mmCIF file of C-alpha atoms in Angstrom:
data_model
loop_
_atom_site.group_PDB
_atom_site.id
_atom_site.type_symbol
_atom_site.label_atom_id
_atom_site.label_comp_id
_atom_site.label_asym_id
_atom_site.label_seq_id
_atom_site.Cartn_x
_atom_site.Cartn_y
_atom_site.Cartn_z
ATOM 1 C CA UNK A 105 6.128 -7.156 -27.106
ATOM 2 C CA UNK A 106 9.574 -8.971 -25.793
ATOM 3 C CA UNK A 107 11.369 -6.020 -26.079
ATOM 4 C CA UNK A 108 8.647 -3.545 -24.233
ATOM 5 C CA UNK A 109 8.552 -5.820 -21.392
ATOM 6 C CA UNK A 110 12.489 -6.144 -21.214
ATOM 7 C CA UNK A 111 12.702 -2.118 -21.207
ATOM 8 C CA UNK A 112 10.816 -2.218 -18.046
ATOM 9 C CA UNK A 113 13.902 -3.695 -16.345
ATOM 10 C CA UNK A 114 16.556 -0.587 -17.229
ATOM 11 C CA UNK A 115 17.893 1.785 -14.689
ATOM 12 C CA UNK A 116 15.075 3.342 -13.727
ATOM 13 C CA UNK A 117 13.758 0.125 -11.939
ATOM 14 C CA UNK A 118 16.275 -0.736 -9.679
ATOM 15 C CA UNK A 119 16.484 2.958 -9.025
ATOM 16 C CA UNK A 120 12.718 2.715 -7.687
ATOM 17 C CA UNK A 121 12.873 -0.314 -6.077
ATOM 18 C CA UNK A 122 15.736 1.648 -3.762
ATOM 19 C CA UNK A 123 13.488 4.822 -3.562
ATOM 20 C CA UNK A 124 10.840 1.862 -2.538
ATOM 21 C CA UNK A 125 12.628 0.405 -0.373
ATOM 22 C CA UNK A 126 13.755 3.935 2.086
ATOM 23 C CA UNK A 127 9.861 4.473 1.334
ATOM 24 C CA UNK A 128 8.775 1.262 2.582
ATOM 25 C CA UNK A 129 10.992 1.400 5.771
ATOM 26 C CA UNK A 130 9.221 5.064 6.600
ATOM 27 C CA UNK A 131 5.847 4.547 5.531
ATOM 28 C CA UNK A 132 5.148 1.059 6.323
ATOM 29 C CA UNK A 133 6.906 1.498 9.900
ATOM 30 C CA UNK A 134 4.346 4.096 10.056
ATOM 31 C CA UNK A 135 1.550 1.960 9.131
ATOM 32 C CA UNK A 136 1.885 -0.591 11.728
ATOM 33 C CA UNK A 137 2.710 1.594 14.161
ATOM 34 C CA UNK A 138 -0.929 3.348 13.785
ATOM 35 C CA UNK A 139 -2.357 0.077 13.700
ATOM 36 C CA UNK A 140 -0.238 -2.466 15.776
ATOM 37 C CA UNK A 141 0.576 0.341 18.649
ATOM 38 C CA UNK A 142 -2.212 2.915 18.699
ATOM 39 C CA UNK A 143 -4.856 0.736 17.543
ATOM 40 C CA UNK A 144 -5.969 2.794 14.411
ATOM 41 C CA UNK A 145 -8.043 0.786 12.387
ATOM 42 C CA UNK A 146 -7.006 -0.770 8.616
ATOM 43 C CA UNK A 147 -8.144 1.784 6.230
ATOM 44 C CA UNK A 148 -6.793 4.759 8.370
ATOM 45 C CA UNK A 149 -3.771 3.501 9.093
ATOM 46 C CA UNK A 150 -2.908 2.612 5.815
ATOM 47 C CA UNK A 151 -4.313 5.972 4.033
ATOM 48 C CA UNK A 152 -2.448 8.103 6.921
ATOM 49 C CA UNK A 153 1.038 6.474 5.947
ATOM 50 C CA UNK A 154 0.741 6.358 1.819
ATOM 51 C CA UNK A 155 -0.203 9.798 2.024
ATOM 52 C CA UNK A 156 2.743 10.560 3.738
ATOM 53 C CA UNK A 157 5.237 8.422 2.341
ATOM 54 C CA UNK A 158 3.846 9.552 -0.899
ATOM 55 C CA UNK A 159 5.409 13.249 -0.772
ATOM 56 C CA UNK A 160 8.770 11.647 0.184
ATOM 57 C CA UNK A 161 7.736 9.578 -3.014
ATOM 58 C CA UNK A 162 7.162 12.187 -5.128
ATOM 59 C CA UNK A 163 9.750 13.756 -4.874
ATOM 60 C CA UNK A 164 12.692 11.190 -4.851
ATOM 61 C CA UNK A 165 10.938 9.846 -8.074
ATOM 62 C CA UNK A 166 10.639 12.957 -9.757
ATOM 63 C CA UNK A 167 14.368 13.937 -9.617
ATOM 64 C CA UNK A 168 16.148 10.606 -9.206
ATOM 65 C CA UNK A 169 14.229 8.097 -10.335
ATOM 66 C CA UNK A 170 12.728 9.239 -13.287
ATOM 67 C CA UNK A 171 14.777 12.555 -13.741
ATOM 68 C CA UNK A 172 11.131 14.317 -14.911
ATOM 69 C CA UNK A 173 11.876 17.519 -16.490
ATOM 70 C CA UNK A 174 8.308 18.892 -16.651
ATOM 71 C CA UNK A 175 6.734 21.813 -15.218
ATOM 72 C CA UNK A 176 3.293 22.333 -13.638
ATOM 73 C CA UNK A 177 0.576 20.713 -11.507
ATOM 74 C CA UNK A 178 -0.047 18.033 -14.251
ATOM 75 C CA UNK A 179 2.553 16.232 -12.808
ATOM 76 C CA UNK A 180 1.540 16.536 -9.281
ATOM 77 C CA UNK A 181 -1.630 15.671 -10.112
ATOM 78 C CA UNK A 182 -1.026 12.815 -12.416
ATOM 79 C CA UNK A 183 1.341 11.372 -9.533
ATOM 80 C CA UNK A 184 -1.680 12.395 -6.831
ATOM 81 C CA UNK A 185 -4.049 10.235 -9.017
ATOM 82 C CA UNK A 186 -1.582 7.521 -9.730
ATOM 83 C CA UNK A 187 -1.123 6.808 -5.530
ATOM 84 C CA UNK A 188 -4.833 7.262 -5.141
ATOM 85 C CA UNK A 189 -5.553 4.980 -7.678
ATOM 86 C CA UNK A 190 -2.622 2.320 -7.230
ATOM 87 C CA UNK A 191 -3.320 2.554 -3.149
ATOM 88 C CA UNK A 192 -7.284 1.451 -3.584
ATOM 89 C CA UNK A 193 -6.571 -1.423 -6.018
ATOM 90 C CA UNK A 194 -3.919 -3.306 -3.718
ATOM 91 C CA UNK A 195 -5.546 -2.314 -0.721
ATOM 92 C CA UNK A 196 -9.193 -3.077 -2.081
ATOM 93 C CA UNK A 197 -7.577 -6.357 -3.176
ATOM 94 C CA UNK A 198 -5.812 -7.318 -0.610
ATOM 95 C CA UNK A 199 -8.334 -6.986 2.164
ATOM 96 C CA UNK A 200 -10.800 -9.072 1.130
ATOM 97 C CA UNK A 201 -8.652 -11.631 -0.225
ATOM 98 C CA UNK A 202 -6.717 -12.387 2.650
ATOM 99 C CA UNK A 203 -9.851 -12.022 5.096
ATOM 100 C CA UNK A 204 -11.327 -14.581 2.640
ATOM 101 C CA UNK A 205 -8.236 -17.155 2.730
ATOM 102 C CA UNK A 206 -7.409 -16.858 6.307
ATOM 103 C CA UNK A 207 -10.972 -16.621 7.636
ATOM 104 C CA UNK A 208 -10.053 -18.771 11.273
ATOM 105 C CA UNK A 209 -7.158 -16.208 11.856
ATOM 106 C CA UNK A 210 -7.773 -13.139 14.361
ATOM 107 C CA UNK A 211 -8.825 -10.182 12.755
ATOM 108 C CA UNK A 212 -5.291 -8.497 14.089
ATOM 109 C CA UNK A 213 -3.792 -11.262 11.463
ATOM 110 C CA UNK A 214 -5.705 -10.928 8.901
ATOM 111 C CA UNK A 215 -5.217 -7.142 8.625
ATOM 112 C CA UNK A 216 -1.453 -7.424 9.367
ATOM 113 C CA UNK A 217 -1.039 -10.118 6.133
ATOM 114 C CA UNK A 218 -3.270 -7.863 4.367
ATOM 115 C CA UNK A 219 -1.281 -4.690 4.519
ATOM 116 C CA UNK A 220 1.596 -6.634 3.461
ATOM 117 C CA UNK A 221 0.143 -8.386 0.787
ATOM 118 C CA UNK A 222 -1.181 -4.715 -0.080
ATOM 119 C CA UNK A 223 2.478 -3.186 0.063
ATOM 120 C CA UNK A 224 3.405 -5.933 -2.467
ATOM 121 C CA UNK A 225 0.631 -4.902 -5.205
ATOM 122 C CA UNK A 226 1.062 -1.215 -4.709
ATOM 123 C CA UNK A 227 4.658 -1.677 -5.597
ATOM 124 C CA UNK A 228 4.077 -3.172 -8.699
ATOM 125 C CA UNK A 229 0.836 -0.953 -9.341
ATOM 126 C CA UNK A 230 2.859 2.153 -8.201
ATOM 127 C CA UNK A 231 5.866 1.357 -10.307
ATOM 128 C CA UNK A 232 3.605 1.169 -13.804
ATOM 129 C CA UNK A 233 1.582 3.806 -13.177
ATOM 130 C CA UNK A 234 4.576 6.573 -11.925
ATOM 131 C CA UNK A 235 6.184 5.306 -14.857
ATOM 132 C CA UNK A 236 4.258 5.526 -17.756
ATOM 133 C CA UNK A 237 1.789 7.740 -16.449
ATOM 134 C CA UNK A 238 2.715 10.041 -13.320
ATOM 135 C CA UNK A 239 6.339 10.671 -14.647
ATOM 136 C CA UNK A 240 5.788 9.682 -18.290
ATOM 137 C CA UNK A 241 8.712 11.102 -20.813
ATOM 138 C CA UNK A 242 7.728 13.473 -23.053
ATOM 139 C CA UNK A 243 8.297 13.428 -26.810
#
């Protein structure tokens, strides 16, 4: 079990976390740009930037990240699933959490601690799912 966990910390990690990080900068710049700027609600401006960010994803994972060899739209779909998955658990989590434990703040706060407390599960949702699922090696 040691040794599975410790293999999650390889190359291919710190690899993602800089595809995350050039994909954090664009998408998340995005996201509170809809929200903070033009006054987009939660849920759209969030779904309008991971959906976006998500093909600059997708492709910087597939070919340097994970170096995925596979053909065919069972990878695109697999990865499509993955973000739609990974996005509604942190999101779905995060809202109502942070509403819940900051319940005096403004709803503008709330919604601003919640898409970064969001961006911080999807990462680690995102990171499990594209690798053992989305982009998983063949054998």
């Amino acid at each position: 079990m040691k040794e599975k966990i410790l293999s999650l910390f390889d190359a291919k990690m710190w690899k993602f976390l800089l595809v995350g990080i050039l994909n954090t900068v664009v998408g998340n710049g995005l996201m509170f740009l809809l929200y903070n700027l033009f006054h987009i609600g939660y849920w759209p401006s969030t779904a309008i930037s991971y959906a976006l960010a998500s093909v600059m994803s997708y492709f910087l994972n597939r070919y340097f990240t994970f170096k995925y060899q596979g053909s065919g739209y069972g990878v695109v779909l697999r990865f499509a699933l993955n973000i739609i998955v990974c996005y509604a658990l942190a999101y779905g989590i995060a809202q109502p959490l942070v509403s819940w434990i900051l319940s005096a703040a403004s709803v503008t706060v709330r919604d601003n601690v919640a898409m970064l407390a969001g961006m911080c599960l999807f990462v680690g949702f995102n990171y499990i799912g594209q690798r053992f699922f989305a982009f998983r090696e063949e054998k």
